[in-house]
GROMACS .gro file of C-alpha atoms in nm:
model
  368
    1MET     CA    1 -19.701   2.347  -9.135
    2SER     CA    2 -19.749   2.619  -9.397
    3ARG     CA    3 -19.981   2.817  -9.157
    4TYR     CA    4 -20.004   2.855  -8.802
    5ASP     CA    5 -20.177   2.593  -8.598
    6HIS     CA    6 -20.325   2.744  -8.286
    7THR     CA    7 -20.476   2.403  -8.172
    8ARG     CA    8 -20.138   2.291  -8.065
    9PRO     CA    9 -19.982   2.400  -7.742
   10ALA     CA   10 -19.725   2.665  -7.816
   11PRO     CA   11 -19.363   2.525  -7.755
   12ALA     CA   12 -19.142   2.647  -7.488
   13PHE     CA   13 -18.840   2.828  -7.651
   14THR     CA   14 -18.511   2.994  -7.527
   15ILE     CA   15 -18.336   3.282  -7.687
   16SER     CA   16 -17.943   3.310  -7.656
   17ALA     CA   17 -17.682   3.525  -7.808
   18VAL     CA   18 -17.468   3.363  -8.092
   19THR     CA   19 -17.095   3.321  -8.027
   20VAL     CA   20 -16.897   3.377  -8.349
   21PRO     CA   21 -16.665   3.082  -8.380
   22ASP     CA   22 -16.307   3.097  -8.488
   23THR     CA   23 -16.383   2.818  -8.738
   24ILE     CA   24 -16.678   2.619  -8.825
   25ASP     CA   25 -16.515   2.322  -8.663
   26ALA     CA   26 -16.478   2.482  -8.335
   27PRO     CA   27 -16.660   2.342  -8.028
   28ASP     CA   28 -16.878   2.653  -7.977
   29ALA     CA   29 -16.982   2.674  -8.358
   30ALA     CA   30 -17.332   2.481  -8.326
   31ASP     CA   31 -17.538   2.786  -8.259
   32PHE     CA   32 -17.383   2.966  -8.566
   33ILE     CA   33 -17.431   2.666  -8.804
   34GLY     CA   34 -17.790   2.648  -8.668
   35LEU     CA   35 -17.829   3.014  -8.756
   36ALA     CA   36 -17.687   2.984  -9.103
   37ALA     CA   37 -17.929   2.684  -9.156
   38VAL     CA   38 -18.232   2.877  -9.047
   39ARG     CA   39 -18.116   3.175  -9.276
   40SER     CA   40 -18.083   2.952  -9.586
   41ALA     CA   41 -18.404   2.772  -9.545
   42VAL     CA   42 -18.609   3.074  -9.485
   43ILE     CA   43 -18.454   3.284  -9.775
   44ALA     CA   44 -18.539   2.988 -10.012
   45GLU     CA   45 -18.874   2.959  -9.879
   46LEU     CA   46 -18.956   3.334  -9.925
   47ARG     CA   47 -18.803   3.354 -10.264
   48GLY     CA   48 -18.968   3.037 -10.381
   49ASP     CA   49 -18.643   2.854 -10.461
   50THR     CA   50 -18.688   2.487 -10.473
   51SER     CA   51 -18.323   2.427 -10.515
   52PRO     CA   52 -18.117   2.186 -10.261
   53LEU     CA   53 -18.012   2.386  -9.956
   54PRO     CA   54 -17.631   2.409  -9.908
   55ALA     CA   55 -17.524   2.181  -9.605
   56PRO     CA   56 -17.538   2.381  -9.285
   57GLU     CA   57 -17.176   2.355  -9.232
   58ILE     CA   58 -17.106   2.531  -9.570
   59ALA     CA   59 -17.350   2.792  -9.525
   60ALA     CA   60 -17.211   2.893  -9.205
   61ALA     CA   61 -16.843   2.863  -9.329
   62GLU     CA   62 -16.979   3.090  -9.611
   63LEU     CA   63 -17.109   3.341  -9.356
   64LEU     CA   64 -16.832   3.345  -9.127
   65PRO     CA   65 -16.603   3.594  -9.292
   66ASN     CA   66 -16.843   3.891  -9.280
   67TRP     CA   67 -16.931   3.794  -8.915
   68LYS     CA   68 -16.539   3.840  -8.840
   69ASP     CA   69 -16.535   4.178  -9.006
   70GLU     CA   70 -16.565   4.405  -8.708
   71SER     CA   71 -16.641   4.724  -8.927
   72ILE     CA   72 -16.960   4.537  -9.005
   73GLY     CA   73 -17.058   4.490  -8.651
   74SER     CA   74 -17.294   4.164  -8.683
   75ARG     CA   75 -17.455   4.018  -8.360
   76GLY     CA   76 -17.700   3.769  -8.332
   77PHE     CA   77 -17.946   3.566  -8.151
   78VAL     CA   78 -18.095   3.197  -8.171
   79ALA     CA   79 -18.408   3.057  -8.053
   80HIS     CA   80 -18.415   2.712  -7.925
   81VAL     CA   81 -18.710   2.465  -7.911
   82ASP     CA   82 -18.604   2.103  -7.758
   83GLY     CA   83 -18.240   2.183  -7.823
   84ARG     CA   84 -18.297   2.254  -8.213
   85VAL     CA   85 -18.226   2.606  -8.348
   86VAL     CA   86 -18.549   2.713  -8.504
   87GLY     CA   87 -18.533   3.083  -8.535
   88ARG     CA   88 -18.265   3.339  -8.574
   89GLY     CA   89 -18.212   3.724  -8.546
   90THR     CA   90 -17.923   3.936  -8.678
   91LEU     CA   91 -17.834   4.284  -8.628
   92VAL     CA   92 -17.558   4.466  -8.826
   93LEU     CA   93 -17.420   4.771  -8.657
   94PRO     CA   94 -17.191   4.935  -8.896
   95ALA     CA   95 -16.898   5.144  -8.739
   96GLY     CA   96 -16.961   5.506  -8.712
   97ALA     CA   97 -17.310   5.504  -8.826
   98SER     CA   98 -17.660   5.613  -8.684
   99GLU     CA   99 -17.835   5.335  -8.859
  100CYS     CA  100 -17.848   4.943  -8.837
  101TRP     CA  101 -17.982   4.658  -9.009
  102ALA     CA  102 -18.219   4.374  -8.845
  103ALA     CA  103 -18.313   4.048  -8.987
  104VAL     CA  104 -18.559   3.786  -8.831
  105ALA     CA  105 -18.653   3.457  -8.935
  106VAL     CA  106 -18.817   3.161  -8.794
  107LEU     CA  107 -18.889   2.810  -8.934
  108PRO     CA  108 -19.214   2.692  -9.066
  109GLY     CA  109 -19.417   2.517  -8.798
  110TYR     CA  110 -19.278   2.721  -8.534
  111ARG     CA  111 -19.448   3.057  -8.620
  112GLY     CA  112 -19.731   3.243  -8.432
  113ASP     CA  113 -19.613   3.140  -8.102
  114GLY     CA  114 -19.420   3.461  -8.033
  115ILE     CA  115 -19.064   3.348  -8.119
  116GLY     CA  116 -19.011   3.609  -8.387
  117ALA     CA  117 -19.133   3.897  -8.180
  118ALA     CA  118 -18.939   3.792  -7.883
  119ILE     CA  119 -18.606   3.787  -8.105
  120TYR     CA  120 -18.702   4.130  -8.268
  121ALA     CA  121 -18.738   4.274  -7.908
  122ARG     CA  122 -18.403   4.167  -7.824
  123LEU     CA  123 -18.251   4.317  -8.160
  124GLU     CA  124 -18.432   4.633  -8.116
  125GLN     CA  125 -18.304   4.669  -7.754
  126LEU     CA  126 -17.962   4.606  -7.884
  127ALA     CA  127 -17.997   4.867  -8.137
  128VAL     CA  128 -18.120   5.105  -7.894
  129ASP     CA  129 -17.826   5.033  -7.656
  130ALA     CA  130 -17.585   5.077  -7.941
  131GLY     CA  131 -17.723   5.449  -7.977
  132ARG     CA  132 -17.864   5.383  -8.311
  133ARG     CA  133 -18.164   5.608  -8.439
  134THR     CA  134 -18.291   5.392  -8.715
  135ILE     CA  135 -18.331   5.022  -8.779
  136GLN     CA  136 -18.374   4.887  -9.117
  137ASN     CA  137 -18.475   4.556  -9.270
  138GLN     CA  138 -18.479   4.371  -9.607
  139THR     CA  139 -18.723   4.097  -9.666
  140ASP     CA  140 -18.739   3.871  -9.992
  141TYR     CA  141 -19.069   3.754 -10.167
  142ALA     CA  142 -19.132   3.540 -10.490
  143ALA     CA  143 -19.227   3.686 -10.814
  144GLY     CA  144 -19.592   3.653 -10.924
  145ILE     CA  145 -19.755   3.694 -10.573
  146GLY     CA  146 -20.098   3.845 -10.638
  147GLY     CA  147 -20.361   4.033 -10.414
  148ASP     CA  148 -20.332   4.381 -10.252
  149SER     CA  149 -19.998   4.538 -10.214
  150LEU     CA  150 -19.818   4.824 -10.057
  151PRO     CA  151 -19.664   5.056 -10.317
  152ALA     CA  152 -19.303   5.179 -10.241
  153PRO     CA  153 -19.253   5.540 -10.216
  154THR     CA  154 -19.021   5.562 -10.499
  155GLY     CA  155 -19.298   5.463 -10.748
  156PHE     CA  156 -19.106   5.158 -10.839
  157GLY     CA  157 -19.254   4.810 -10.728
  158SER     CA  158 -19.486   4.713 -10.432
  159MET     CA  159 -19.493   4.473 -10.155
  160PRO     CA  160 -19.777   4.214 -10.113
  161LEU     CA  161 -19.969   4.281  -9.813
  162ASP     CA  162 -20.079   3.912  -9.740
  163LEU     CA  163 -19.723   3.796  -9.658
  164ALA     CA  164 -19.627   3.719  -9.298
  165SER     CA  165 -19.315   3.944  -9.336
  166THR     CA  166 -19.548   4.240  -9.438
  167ARG     CA  167 -19.775   4.205  -9.145
  168PHE     CA  168 -19.483   4.142  -8.910
  169LEU     CA  169 -19.313   4.460  -9.032
  170LEU     CA  170 -19.605   4.680  -9.013
  171ARG     CA  171 -19.695   4.557  -8.669
  172PHE     CA  172 -19.368   4.644  -8.537
  173GLY     CA  173 -19.381   5.008  -8.697
  174PHE     CA  174 -19.176   4.975  -9.007
  175THR     CA  175 -19.231   5.166  -9.324
  176LEU     CA  176 -19.168   5.047  -9.674
  177GLU     CA  177 -18.886   5.258  -9.854
  178GLN     CA  178 -18.790   5.047 -10.152
  179ILE     CA  179 -18.836   4.771 -10.373
  180GLY     CA  180 -18.534   4.554 -10.512
  181ARG     CA  181 -18.532   4.326 -10.795
  182LEU     CA  182 -18.345   3.963 -10.774
  183SER     CA  183 -18.235   3.874 -11.134
  184SER     CA  184 -18.091   3.563 -11.268
  185LEU     CA  185 -17.863   3.478 -11.579
  186GLY     CA  186 -17.826   3.128 -11.699
  187LEU     CA  187 -17.460   3.041 -11.803
  188PRO     CA  188 -17.313   2.995 -12.021
  189MET     CA  189 -17.395   3.336 -12.146
  190ASP     CA  190 -17.522   3.353 -12.517
  191ALA     CA  191 -17.200   3.408 -12.721
  192ASP     CA  192 -17.378   3.642 -12.983
  193VAL     CA  193 -17.515   3.849 -12.684
  194MET     CA  194 -17.181   3.868 -12.517
  195ALA     CA  195 -16.987   3.956 -12.836
  196SER     CA  196 -17.252   4.226 -12.927
  197CYS     CA  197 -17.271   4.387 -12.585
  198LEU     CA  198 -16.901   4.360 -12.534
  199GLN     CA  199 -16.817   4.532 -12.884
  200GLU     CA  200 -17.062   4.818 -12.802
  201ALA     CA  201 -16.907   4.865 -12.444
  202LEU     CA  202 -16.547   4.870 -12.601
  203ALA     CA  203 -16.632   5.113 -12.868
  204ALA     CA  204 -16.782   5.365 -12.594
  205SER     CA  205 -16.471   5.305 -12.336
  206THR     CA  206 -16.197   5.386 -12.540
  207GLY     CA  207 -15.916   5.521 -12.307
  208TYR     CA  208 -15.981   5.272 -12.031
  209ARG     CA  209 -15.860   4.927 -11.954
  210THR     CA  210 -15.980   4.638 -11.731
  211VAL     CA  211 -15.785   4.442 -11.475
  212THR     CA  212 -15.897   4.101 -11.341
  213TRP     CA  213 -15.815   3.909 -11.028
  214GLN     CA  214 -15.938   3.610 -10.825
  215GLY     CA  215 -15.922   3.605 -10.456
  216ARG     CA  216 -15.677   3.828 -10.265
  217THR     CA  217 -15.655   4.190 -10.379
  218PRO     CA  218 -15.320   4.251 -10.551
  219ASP     CA  219 -15.099   4.506 -10.382
  220ALA     CA  220 -15.102   4.770 -10.664
  221TRP     CA  221 -15.502   4.779 -10.635
  222VAL     CA  222 -15.553   4.793 -10.256
  223ASP     CA  223 -15.579   5.167 -10.233
  224ALA     CA  224 -15.804   5.191 -10.531
  225LEU     CA  225 -16.034   4.909 -10.404
  226ALA     CA  226 -16.064   5.079 -10.059
  227LEU     CA  227 -16.168   5.408 -10.227
  228MET     CA  228 -16.430   5.241 -10.462
  229ARG     CA  229 -16.580   5.032 -10.197
  230THR     CA  230 -16.620   5.361  -9.984
  231ARG     CA  231 -16.792   5.526 -10.253
  232MET     CA  232 -17.029   5.230 -10.313
  233SER     CA  233 -17.166   5.291  -9.971
  234THR     CA  234 -17.306   5.642 -10.084
  235ASP     CA  235 -17.332   5.655 -10.470
  236THR     CA  236 -17.598   5.406 -10.521
  237PRO     CA  237 -17.980   5.460 -10.501
  238ASN     CA  238 -18.108   5.416 -10.139
  239ALA     CA  239 -18.452   5.590 -10.156
  240GLY     CA  240 -18.549   5.664  -9.809
  241ILE     CA  241 -18.304   5.405  -9.674
  242GLU     CA  242 -18.027   5.555  -9.452
  243GLN     CA  243 -17.660   5.479  -9.538
  244SER     CA  244 -17.380   5.628  -9.378
  245GLU     CA  245 -17.048   5.641  -9.568
  246ASP     CA  246 -16.876   5.317  -9.476
  247VAL     CA  247 -16.535   5.377  -9.492
  248TRP     CA  248 -16.265   5.139  -9.643
  249THR     CA  249 -15.903   5.174  -9.573
  250ALA     CA  250 -15.625   4.959  -9.740
  251GLU     CA  251 -15.598   4.788  -9.374
  252ARG     CA  252 -15.964   4.677  -9.387
  253VAL     CA  253 -15.932   4.545  -9.734
  254ARG     CA  254 -15.644   4.316  -9.607
  255SER     CA  255 -15.824   4.214  -9.337
  256VAL     CA  256 -16.131   4.121  -9.529
  257ASP     CA  257 -15.900   3.924  -9.777
  258ASP     CA  258 -15.773   3.734  -9.494
  259HIS     CA  259 -16.102   3.639  -9.387
  260TRP     CA  260 -16.216   3.524  -9.713
  261GLU     CA  261 -15.921   3.306  -9.772
  262ALA     CA  262 -16.087   3.062  -9.519
  263SER     CA  263 -16.419   3.083  -9.707
  264PRO     CA  264 -16.530   2.818  -9.940
  265ARG     CA  265 -16.628   3.094 -10.173
  266THR     CA  266 -16.414   3.274 -10.401
  267ILE     CA  267 -16.445   3.648 -10.475
  268LEU     CA  268 -16.375   3.738 -10.853
  269THR     CA  269 -16.315   4.114 -10.913
  270THR     CA  270 -16.276   4.328 -11.210
  271ILE     CA  271 -16.175   4.688 -11.204
  272VAL     CA  272 -16.154   4.956 -11.500
  273VAL     CA  273 -15.877   5.209 -11.488
  274ASP     CA  274 -15.803   5.526 -11.688
  275ALA     CA  275 -15.527   5.392 -11.942
  276GLU     CA  276 -15.354   5.712 -11.927
  277THR     CA  277 -15.356   5.807 -11.559
  278GLY     CA  278 -15.386   5.467 -11.411
  279GLU     CA  279 -15.668   5.621 -11.194
  280PRO     CA  280 -15.954   5.372 -11.099
  281ALA     CA  281 -16.290   5.423 -11.266
  282GLY     CA  282 -16.520   5.144 -11.133
  283TYR     CA  283 -16.531   4.785 -11.018
  284THR     CA  284 -16.750   4.459 -11.004
  285GLU     CA  285 -16.730   4.154 -10.775
  286LEU     CA  286 -16.854   3.813 -10.828
  287ASP     CA  287 -16.894   3.568 -10.505
  288VAL     CA  288 -16.868   3.218 -10.659
  289PRO     CA  289 -16.950   2.900 -10.444
  290ALA     CA  290 -16.768   2.593 -10.458
  291GLU     CA  291 -17.071   2.387 -10.608
  292PRO     CA  292 -17.132   2.469 -10.966
  293ASP     CA  293 -17.505   2.406 -10.921
  294ARG     CA  294 -17.551   2.702 -10.694
  295PRO     CA  295 -17.548   3.054 -10.844
  296ALA     CA  296 -17.279   3.285 -10.823
  297GLU     CA  297 -17.376   3.618 -10.666
  298GLN     CA  298 -17.326   3.968 -10.814
  299MET     CA  299 -17.220   4.158 -10.545
  300ASP     CA  300 -17.083   4.543 -10.598
  301THR     CA  301 -17.089   4.717 -10.925
  302LEU     CA  302 -16.984   5.075 -10.938
  303VAL     CA  303 -16.878   5.348 -11.184
  304LEU     CA  304 -16.724   5.642 -11.021
  305ALA     CA  305 -16.925   5.958 -11.089
  306GLY     CA  306 -16.659   6.132 -11.300
  307HIS     CA  307 -16.636   5.853 -11.549
  308ARG     CA  308 -16.998   5.768 -11.602
  309GLY     CA  309 -17.172   5.781 -11.966
  310ARG     CA  310 -16.903   5.569 -12.121
  311ARG     CA  311 -17.040   5.214 -12.095
  312LEU     CA  312 -16.815   5.125 -11.821
  313GLY     CA  313 -17.064   4.931 -11.617
  314MET     CA  314 -17.162   4.717 -11.918
  315LEU     CA  315 -16.773   4.679 -11.975
  316LEU     CA  316 -16.721   4.583 -11.616
  317LYS     CA  317 -16.996   4.316 -11.597
  318LEU     CA  318 -16.923   4.159 -11.916
  319THR     CA  319 -16.566   4.122 -11.858
  320ASN     CA  320 -16.622   3.952 -11.514
  321LEU     CA  321 -16.880   3.717 -11.661
  322ARG     CA  322 -16.628   3.616 -11.929
  323GLU     CA  323 -16.375   3.557 -11.676
  324LEU     CA  324 -16.623   3.362 -11.458
  325GLY     CA  325 -16.682   3.125 -11.765
  326ASP     CA  326 -16.306   3.092 -11.834
  327ARG     CA  327 -16.217   3.021 -11.458
  328PHE     CA  328 -16.526   2.849 -11.349
  329PRO     CA  329 -16.673   2.675 -11.664
  330ALA     CA  330 -16.911   2.463 -11.469
  331SER     CA  331 -17.104   2.761 -11.304
  332ARG     CA  332 -17.459   2.750 -11.412
  333SER     CA  333 -17.606   3.090 -11.321
  334VAL     CA  334 -17.558   3.427 -11.169
  335GLU     CA  335 -17.783   3.615 -10.945
  336THR     CA  336 -17.794   3.991 -10.878
  337MET     CA  337 -18.004   4.232 -10.689
  338ASN     CA  338 -18.072   4.588 -10.781
  339ALA     CA  339 -18.320   4.855 -10.683
  340GLU     CA  340 -18.615   4.873 -10.897
  341ASP     CA  341 -18.562   5.248 -10.943
  342ASN     CA  342 -18.191   5.200 -11.039
  343ARG     CA  343 -18.307   5.176 -11.395
  344HIS     CA  344 -17.966   5.244 -11.536
  345MET     CA  345 -17.834   4.923 -11.395
  346LEU     CA  346 -18.142   4.726 -11.469
  347ASP     CA  347 -18.092   4.816 -11.822
  348VAL     CA  348 -17.766   4.662 -11.827
  349ASN     CA  349 -17.843   4.367 -11.656
  350GLU     CA  350 -18.159   4.306 -11.897
  351ALA     CA  351 -17.935   4.379 -12.213
  352VAL     CA  352 -17.714   4.080 -12.110
  353GLY     CA  353 -17.980   3.845 -12.044
  354PHE     CA  354 -18.084   3.871 -11.678
  355ARG     CA  355 -18.446   3.805 -11.599
  356PRO     CA  356 -18.642   3.870 -11.286
  357LEU     CA  357 -18.649   3.583 -11.039
  358ALA     CA  358 -18.771   3.734 -10.700
  359TYR     CA  359 -18.804   4.058 -10.505
  360SER     CA  360 -18.716   4.213 -10.214
  361ALA     CA  361 -18.848   4.511  -9.988
  362ARG     CA  362 -18.654   4.753  -9.781
  363TRP     CA  363 -18.782   4.878  -9.456
  364LYS     CA  364 -18.717   5.137  -9.192
  365LYS     CA  365 -18.811   5.216  -8.834
  366THR     CA  366 -18.703   5.544  -8.623
  367ILE     CA  367 -18.619   5.406  -8.297
  368GLY     CA  368 -18.443   5.714  -8.117
   0.00000   0.00000   0.00000
């Protein structure tokens, strides 16, 4: 069903908290696997992505490292109908923050029966109980949706009004704060574009060198990565979205490395450093799935404030893309999300060939 069918009886549903299993093979992993499956299906639906979905167990195994990072503070609920997980709700409660992030998703065919509202009520109460003052949300939508829209206060982008997610969030008192763009780059990257852009970046970034690694962070760069991940939380455009400083330490870097070693995905990291002092200047990360027909995901990219204006963002991205091609030659595409008002990073992406694929809206609600 693509629309609500109010001629049928509303199904009986239950909502329960999700246990974070030690492994996906654990006896108590069923609800977590169901949560991951709902997440994958609804995100693909909203983005208009018709590619085959990852197997539920794979999707769950990919999510598990973040859920085990206690600094992120993930909590979840699932809705069951006749023993099947048909809805999920997640709340991210970052340590030491006044804000949190909520997400609600219900499978088609089970919408319009109060499941999403019941899940959201649980999430908001959990946020209030945790002493948070702001609850925030990000929703995706496909490119090319017409009709009336709600403009972002940044002046960049808008959210279609005739979407269930828009109506849901407005109903519960959220305000639109920012629009993001999901872009895709087909691989292998055009060799002439790579050579031209890399030559330009290298010419502008004399005095710097890049270092790349796959998987676990080398001992020599643990402190540098902790510093840059901390700065990532505060140095990117967030419009009206609240973002407390997310402090990373060497111990947290190592803990996350430990969790990711059990993941089916691989992190590919490139940093740029001042060749004379050895001080870090920026970093970028790609999250690579085991299946080459699924897109690698561009995660963080940041150049520290004192090193900007030298094309280091371009140097970082191109170096990591080149390493991706060398180490994972079967990879077919890369996807990246950037704020529509982050014109500098969009310029970098467009120059190397990224094209718009879908969009996302970031919302905020004051709860305390």
